[in-house]
Short mmCIF file of C-alpha atoms in Angstrom, two decimals:
data_model
loop_
_atom_site.label_atom_id
_atom_site.label_comp_id
_atom_site.label_asym_id
_atom_site.label_seq_id
_atom_site.Cartn_x
_atom_site.Cartn_y
_atom_site.Cartn_z
CA MET A 1 6.19 -15.88 -1.58
CA ARG A 2 6.64 -12.51 0.11
CA PHE A 3 4.54 -10.92 2.85
CA SER A 4 4.18 -7.32 3.94
CA LEU A 5 2.16 -5.23 6.37
CA ARG A 6 0.63 -1.81 5.73
CA LEU A 7 -0.08 0.53 8.65
CA ASN A 8 -1.73 3.93 8.78
CA ASN A 9 0.25 6.97 9.89
CA ASP A 10 -2.18 7.57 12.75
CA VAL A 11 -0.38 4.90 14.81
CA ALA A 12 1.59 6.28 17.77
CA PRO A 13 5.37 5.90 17.37
CA ASP A 14 5.82 3.46 20.28
CA ASP A 15 2.97 1.29 18.99
CA LEU A 16 4.40 1.39 15.48
CA VAL A 17 7.82 0.25 16.71
CA LEU A 18 6.19 -2.64 18.59
CA LEU A 19 4.26 -3.69 15.49
CA ALA A 20 7.38 -3.45 13.33
CA ARG A 21 9.51 -5.50 15.71
CA THR A 22 6.77 -8.11 16.00
CA ALA A 23 6.49 -8.30 12.21
CA GLU A 24 10.26 -8.61 11.84
CA ASP A 25 10.44 -11.40 14.44
CA LEU A 26 7.64 -13.31 12.70
CA GLY A 27 9.23 -13.22 9.25
CA PHE A 28 7.38 -10.47 7.40
CA ASP A 29 9.41 -9.05 4.52
CA GLN A 30 8.24 -5.43 4.52
CA LEU A 31 6.28 -2.85 6.48
CA TRP A 32 4.72 0.13 4.67
CA VAL A 33 3.45 3.27 6.45
CA SER A 34 0.84 5.51 4.84
CA ASN A 35 1.36 9.27 4.52
CA ASP A 36 -2.17 10.67 4.76
CA LEU A 37 -2.34 14.44 5.26
CA PHE A 38 -2.88 15.95 8.72
CA LEU A 39 -1.62 12.83 10.50
CA ARG A 40 1.90 11.83 11.61
CA SER A 41 4.75 12.31 9.14
CA ALA A 42 5.53 8.99 7.46
CA PRO A 43 9.19 9.90 6.71
CA VAL A 44 9.75 10.64 10.40
CA LEU A 45 8.00 7.41 11.46
CA VAL A 46 9.94 5.30 8.96
CA GLY A 47 13.17 6.96 10.09
CA ALA A 48 12.42 5.80 13.62
CA LEU A 49 11.74 2.27 12.36
CA ALA A 50 14.98 2.27 10.38
CA VAL A 51 17.03 2.52 13.56
CA ARG A 52 14.80 0.17 15.61
CA THR A 53 14.72 -2.76 13.15
CA THR A 54 17.47 -4.66 11.35
CA THR A 55 16.10 -6.81 8.51
CA LEU A 56 12.56 -5.62 7.82
CA GLY A 57 12.04 -3.82 4.51
CA LEU A 58 10.47 -0.37 5.04
CA GLY A 59 8.35 1.77 2.78
CA ILE A 60 6.08 4.80 2.55
CA ALA A 61 2.77 4.22 0.79
CA VAL A 62 2.32 6.75 -0.58
CA MET A 63 3.73 10.24 -1.04
CA ASN A 64 2.41 12.51 -3.79
CA PRO A 65 3.94 15.07 -6.19
CA TYR A 66 1.56 17.89 -5.20
CA SER A 67 2.03 18.49 -1.48
CA VAL A 68 5.83 17.98 -1.55
CA ASN A 69 8.25 18.85 -4.35
CA VAL A 70 9.65 15.78 -6.10
CA VAL A 71 13.21 16.74 -5.19
CA GLU A 72 12.27 16.85 -1.51
CA VAL A 73 10.59 13.45 -1.86
CA ALA A 74 13.85 12.15 -3.34
CA MET A 75 15.87 13.70 -0.50
CA ALA A 76 13.69 11.96 2.10
CA ALA A 77 13.86 8.64 0.22
CA ALA A 78 17.63 8.74 -0.21
CA THR A 79 18.13 9.64 3.46
CA LEU A 80 15.87 6.78 4.56
CA GLN A 81 17.76 4.41 2.28
CA GLU A 82 21.02 5.52 3.91
CA LEU A 83 19.59 5.33 7.42
CA SER A 84 18.09 1.85 6.91
CA GLY A 85 21.13 0.32 5.23
CA GLY A 86 19.38 -0.18 1.89
CA ARG A 87 15.99 -1.44 3.14
CA PHE A 88 13.75 1.42 1.94
CA SER A 89 11.19 1.54 -0.87
CA LEU A 90 9.18 4.58 -1.95
CA GLY A 91 5.52 4.60 -2.89
CA LEU A 92 4.23 7.48 -5.02
CA GLY A 93 0.66 8.24 -6.01
CA ALA A 94 -1.48 11.05 -7.32
CA GLY A 95 -3.34 11.23 -4.03
CA SER A 96 -7.02 11.91 -3.43
CA GLN A 97 -8.44 15.19 -4.75
CA GLU A 98 -10.70 15.30 -1.68
CA PHE A 99 -7.84 14.91 0.80
CA LEU A 100 -5.51 17.27 -1.07
CA GLY A 101 -8.34 19.80 -1.12
CA TRP A 102 -8.26 19.86 2.68
CA ALA A 103 -4.85 21.53 2.31
CA GLY A 104 -5.99 23.87 -0.46
CA LEU A 105 -4.13 21.85 -3.11
CA GLU A 106 -5.27 21.19 -6.67
CA ARG A 107 -4.47 17.95 -8.50
CA PRO A 108 -4.05 18.77 -12.21
CA ALA A 109 -3.18 16.04 -14.73
CA PRO A 110 -2.77 13.22 -12.18
CA LEU A 111 -1.59 10.58 -14.66
CA GLY A 112 0.96 12.77 -16.44
CA THR A 113 2.19 14.44 -13.26
CA THR A 114 2.67 11.10 -11.52
CA ARG A 115 4.43 9.63 -14.56
CA GLN A 116 6.93 12.51 -14.72
CA ALA A 117 7.51 12.28 -10.98
CA VAL A 118 8.25 8.54 -11.22
CA HIS A 119 10.83 9.15 -13.95
CA ALA A 120 12.46 12.00 -12.01
CA LEU A 121 12.53 10.07 -8.75
CA ARG A 122 14.02 6.98 -10.32
CA GLN A 123 16.76 9.09 -11.90
CA LEU A 124 17.53 10.86 -8.61
CA LEU A 125 17.41 7.60 -6.65
CA GLY A 126 20.06 5.72 -8.57
CA HIS A 127 18.33 3.97 -11.49
CA GLU A 128 20.19 3.81 -14.78
CA ASP A 129 17.31 2.80 -17.09
CA VAL A 130 15.28 6.04 -16.99
CA ASP A 131 13.90 7.19 -20.35
CA PRO A 132 15.03 10.84 -20.75
CA ALA A 133 11.90 11.57 -22.77
CA GLY A 134 9.79 11.02 -19.68
CA LEU A 135 11.63 13.52 -17.50
CA PRO A 136 10.35 17.00 -16.66
CA GLY A 137 12.40 19.84 -18.13
CA TRP A 138 14.18 20.74 -14.89
CA ALA A 139 15.55 17.18 -14.62
CA ALA A 140 17.30 17.23 -17.99
CA THR A 141 20.58 18.38 -16.41
CA LYS A 142 20.66 15.17 -14.31
CA ARG A 143 21.81 17.09 -11.27
CA PRO A 144 22.54 14.42 -8.63
CA LEU A 145 21.58 14.42 -4.99
CA GLY A 146 24.38 15.43 -2.64
CA MET A 147 24.65 11.98 -1.07
CA ALA A 148 25.45 8.49 -2.25
CA VAL A 149 22.21 6.53 -2.65
CA GLY A 150 23.90 3.13 -2.60
CA ARG A 151 21.26 0.58 -3.60
CA PRO A 152 18.78 2.29 -5.94
CA VAL A 153 15.52 3.01 -4.15
CA PRO A 154 12.63 1.04 -5.71
CA VAL A 155 9.79 3.37 -6.72
CA TYR A 156 6.26 1.92 -6.54
CA VAL A 157 3.08 3.55 -7.82
CA GLY A 158 0.01 3.55 -5.61
CA ALA A 159 -2.70 2.94 -8.20
CA MET A 160 -6.21 1.58 -8.53
CA GLY A 161 -7.41 2.63 -11.98
CA PRO A 162 -6.41 0.87 -15.22
CA ARG A 163 -4.49 3.79 -16.74
CA MET A 164 -2.40 4.40 -13.62
CA LEU A 165 -1.69 0.67 -13.28
CA HIS A 166 -0.65 0.51 -16.94
CA MET A 167 1.69 3.46 -16.38
CA ALA A 168 3.20 1.77 -13.33
CA GLY A 169 4.03 -1.24 -15.48
CA GLU A 170 5.67 0.99 -18.06
CA CYS A 171 8.07 2.90 -15.82
CA ALA A 172 8.00 1.99 -12.10
CA ASP A 173 9.61 -0.78 -10.06
CA GLY A 174 6.35 -1.96 -8.53
CA ALA A 175 2.71 -1.08 -7.90
CA LEU A 176 0.57 -0.94 -4.77
CA PRO A 177 -3.02 -1.55 -5.92
CA LEU A 178 -5.53 -1.42 -3.08
CA LEU A 179 -7.94 -4.18 -4.06
CA TYR A 180 -11.71 -4.10 -3.43
CA PRO A 181 -12.34 -7.05 -3.31
CA PRO A 182 -8.95 -8.80 -3.08
CA GLU A 183 -9.83 -10.92 -6.11
CA HIS A 184 -9.64 -7.76 -8.23
CA PHE A 185 -5.95 -8.67 -8.29
CA ALA A 186 -6.53 -10.60 -11.52
CA ALA A 187 -7.63 -7.45 -13.37
CA ALA A 188 -4.94 -5.26 -11.77
CA ARG A 189 -2.29 -7.78 -12.79
CA ARG A 190 -3.44 -7.71 -16.41
CA GLN A 191 -3.36 -3.92 -16.49
CA VAL A 192 0.16 -3.79 -15.03
CA GLU A 193 1.45 -6.52 -17.33
CA ASP A 194 0.02 -4.72 -20.37
CA GLY A 195 2.14 -1.72 -19.38
CA ILE A 196 5.22 -3.87 -18.83
CA ALA A 197 4.79 -5.48 -22.24
CA ALA A 198 4.19 -2.13 -23.97
CA ALA A 199 7.49 -0.83 -22.57
CA GLY A 200 9.41 -4.03 -23.35
CA ARG A 201 10.35 -4.50 -19.70
CA SER A 202 10.86 -7.64 -17.62
CA ARG A 203 7.92 -8.86 -15.53
CA ALA A 204 10.34 -10.67 -13.24
CA ALA A 205 11.86 -7.35 -12.12
CA PHE A 206 8.47 -5.84 -11.19
CA ASP A 207 6.94 -6.27 -7.71
CA LEU A 208 3.14 -6.45 -7.62
CA PRO A 209 1.80 -7.02 -4.10
CA ALA A 210 -1.85 -7.93 -3.72
CA CYS A 211 -2.84 -5.19 -1.25
CA PHE A 212 -6.04 -5.75 0.74
CA TRP A 213 -7.68 -4.91 4.04
CA VAL A 214 -7.63 -7.71 6.59
CA SER A 215 -8.99 -8.22 10.08
CA VAL A 216 -8.08 -11.40 11.93
CA ALA A 217 -8.66 -12.56 15.49
CA GLN A 218 -8.97 -15.79 17.44
CA ASP A 219 -12.66 -14.86 17.68
CA ALA A 220 -13.82 -14.76 14.05
CA ALA A 221 -16.81 -12.53 14.87
CA ALA A 222 -14.53 -9.93 16.46
CA GLY A 223 -12.32 -9.99 13.36
CA ARG A 224 -15.32 -9.41 11.11
CA ALA A 225 -16.64 -6.58 13.29
CA ALA A 226 -13.35 -4.65 13.13
CA LEU A 227 -13.32 -4.80 9.32
CA ALA A 228 -17.02 -3.94 9.16
CA ASN A 229 -16.48 -0.68 11.04
CA LYS A 230 -13.58 0.30 8.78
CA LEU A 231 -15.64 -0.42 5.66
CA ALA A 232 -18.54 1.54 7.14
CA TYR A 233 -16.32 4.61 7.55
CA TYR A 234 -14.65 4.50 4.13
CA GLY A 235 -17.22 2.67 2.00
CA PRO A 236 -18.91 5.69 0.39
CA SER A 237 -15.52 6.95 -0.87
CA ILE A 238 -14.47 3.70 -2.58
CA SER A 239 -14.42 3.85 -6.38
CA PRO A 240 -17.91 3.21 -7.79
CA THR A 241 -16.35 1.14 -10.56
CA LEU A 242 -14.64 -1.19 -8.10
CA LEU A 243 -17.78 -1.42 -5.96
CA ALA A 244 -19.90 -2.24 -9.00
CA ALA A 245 -17.75 -5.29 -9.69
CA ALA A 246 -18.83 -6.58 -6.27
CA GLY A 247 -22.49 -5.71 -6.85
CA LEU A 248 -22.32 -2.64 -4.61
CA ALA A 249 -22.62 1.14 -4.88
CA PRO A 250 -21.33 3.94 -2.61
CA GLY A 251 -24.87 4.65 -1.44
CA ASP A 252 -25.13 1.16 0.05
CA PHE A 253 -22.70 2.26 2.76
CA LEU A 254 -24.36 5.55 3.70
CA PRO A 255 -26.47 4.31 6.67
CA ALA A 256 -23.41 2.63 8.19
CA ALA A 257 -21.17 5.60 7.38
CA ARG A 258 -23.44 8.00 9.27
CA LEU A 259 -22.79 5.98 12.42
CA ALA A 260 -19.11 5.21 11.82
CA GLN A 261 -18.20 8.81 11.06
CA ARG A 262 -19.77 9.84 14.39
CA GLY A 263 -17.57 7.28 16.15
CA GLU A 264 -20.44 4.83 16.73
CA ASP A 265 -20.44 1.05 16.11
CA ALA A 266 -21.79 0.41 12.61
CA ALA A 267 -20.86 -3.25 12.17
CA ALA A 268 -24.47 -4.45 12.18
CA LEU A 269 -25.18 -2.39 9.04
CA VAL A 270 -22.34 -3.97 7.02
CA ASP A 271 -23.53 -7.12 5.26
CA ASP A 272 -21.56 -10.03 3.83
CA ARG A 273 -21.34 -8.45 0.36
CA MET A 274 -19.68 -5.41 1.87
CA LEU A 275 -17.37 -7.54 4.02
CA SER A 276 -16.22 -9.38 0.89
CA LEU A 277 -14.32 -6.22 -0.08
CA GLY A 278 -11.68 -7.28 2.46
CA ILE A 279 -10.70 -10.44 4.32
CA ALA A 280 -11.99 -11.03 7.84
CA GLY A 281 -12.44 -13.75 10.43
CA ALA A 282 -10.19 -16.29 12.08
CA ALA A 283 -6.81 -17.44 10.76
CA GLN A 284 -8.27 -20.20 8.57
CA ASP A 285 -10.66 -17.72 6.92
CA VAL A 286 -7.67 -15.60 5.94
CA VAL A 287 -5.67 -18.59 4.71
CA ASP A 288 -8.55 -19.81 2.54
CA ARG A 289 -9.07 -16.43 0.89
CA CYS A 290 -5.34 -15.89 0.36
CA ARG A 291 -5.00 -19.29 -1.29
CA GLY A 292 -7.35 -17.96 -3.95
CA LEU A 293 -5.08 -14.96 -4.50
CA VAL A 294 -2.06 -17.23 -4.88
CA ALA A 295 -4.03 -19.22 -7.46
CA LEU A 296 -4.55 -15.94 -9.36
CA GLY A 297 -0.78 -15.46 -9.53
CA ALA A 298 -0.06 -13.33 -6.45
CA ASP A 299 3.43 -13.98 -5.08
CA HIS A 300 3.45 -11.02 -2.66
CA LEU A 301 0.57 -10.57 -0.20
CA SER A 302 0.20 -7.24 1.58
CA PHE A 303 -1.98 -7.19 4.71
CA GLY A 304 -3.45 -3.77 5.50
CA PRO A 305 -5.52 -2.11 8.22
CA PRO A 306 -7.37 -2.63 10.42
CA LEU A 307 -5.43 -5.96 10.82
CA GLY A 308 -7.76 -6.85 13.71
CA PRO A 309 -9.45 -5.57 16.87
CA ASP A 310 -6.01 -5.81 18.51
CA PRO A 311 -3.38 -5.05 15.82
CA VAL A 312 -0.44 -6.58 17.72
CA ALA A 313 -2.40 -9.77 18.42
CA ALA A 314 -3.48 -9.80 14.77
CA VAL A 315 0.11 -9.57 13.54
CA ARG A 316 0.98 -12.50 15.79
CA VAL A 317 -1.91 -14.56 14.38
CA LEU A 318 -0.84 -13.71 10.85
CA GLY A 319 2.78 -14.55 11.58
CA THR A 320 2.21 -17.82 13.44
CA ASP A 321 -0.92 -19.25 11.78
CA VAL A 322 -1.37 -17.64 8.36
CA LEU A 323 2.09 -17.10 6.88
CA PRO A 324 3.36 -20.67 7.50
CA ALA A 325 0.26 -22.14 5.82
CA LEU A 326 0.72 -19.90 2.80
CA ARG A 327 4.46 -20.56 2.58
CA ALA A 328 3.65 -24.27 2.38
CA ILE A 329 1.75 -23.75 -0.88
CA GLY A 330 3.91 -25.22 -3.62
CA ALA A 331 6.59 -26.38 -1.18
CA PRO A 332 8.05 -29.83 -1.89
CA ALA A 333 6.03 -32.63 -0.30
#
């Protein structure tokens, strides 16, 4: 069983270092930093973490092939692999058309563009099993980066839809599906494994974390309130298809979103159905829900924002009360 944290790139550098060191001390395997536009630069943040941690795996989740050229993405990834001593993983996704639009960027052919970028990145980052037919024309010369990559950098695809998840299974090293609700893992796993089987690849070599939002605190009500406010802010933008599976629609979140997006407390307008899109409460609430994910076949659990009303305290609760209970699942009696 593996465990990772995901943090947004709005976290101040000193706070991020504290969270990373706490996670490392408590036995987390990885820490991923998002790379949302107009916030802090994830490559710079991860570079700082690379020299302030020693064993923690580090990743960016995710960069995209529209706002940065794929070669520059590879340069950053290879440098971070060198700087971290082989602990870096790269997440790549098509990105959100809405967010890219803020920077005046279009997002043509997201599936095909992301697929080509995955092939090109894996070739540039030291992988020997890249199908030449999947490469863009400029990559046919196999021009190498001007540095030794050492351990090949694993390339993950940030995906939620079935076609992107299938593609990840066909040609990437892992996938980062953000799950609403977490139990959607069962469907995401099938979609990835269909892609793996179609490409004749090994499932054992593919990393599929169950990525979900979590909010934990000693006070269960405080944990639920922190998740409720995050869901209130983002709820209307969650995929209607994923919401429908939970009996919800984007419009259900609009009253709460009007408050949350003005910076006001909207927790009272988020009901239990909405809260079920993530995992919230005290440590035992998190353990109980995660046991269900393990039963669905998850062997890598990825805990994402808000983590809790106090993120550092939340990481400590996860590390001391949640992870040991989950590690005990399947351990010899």
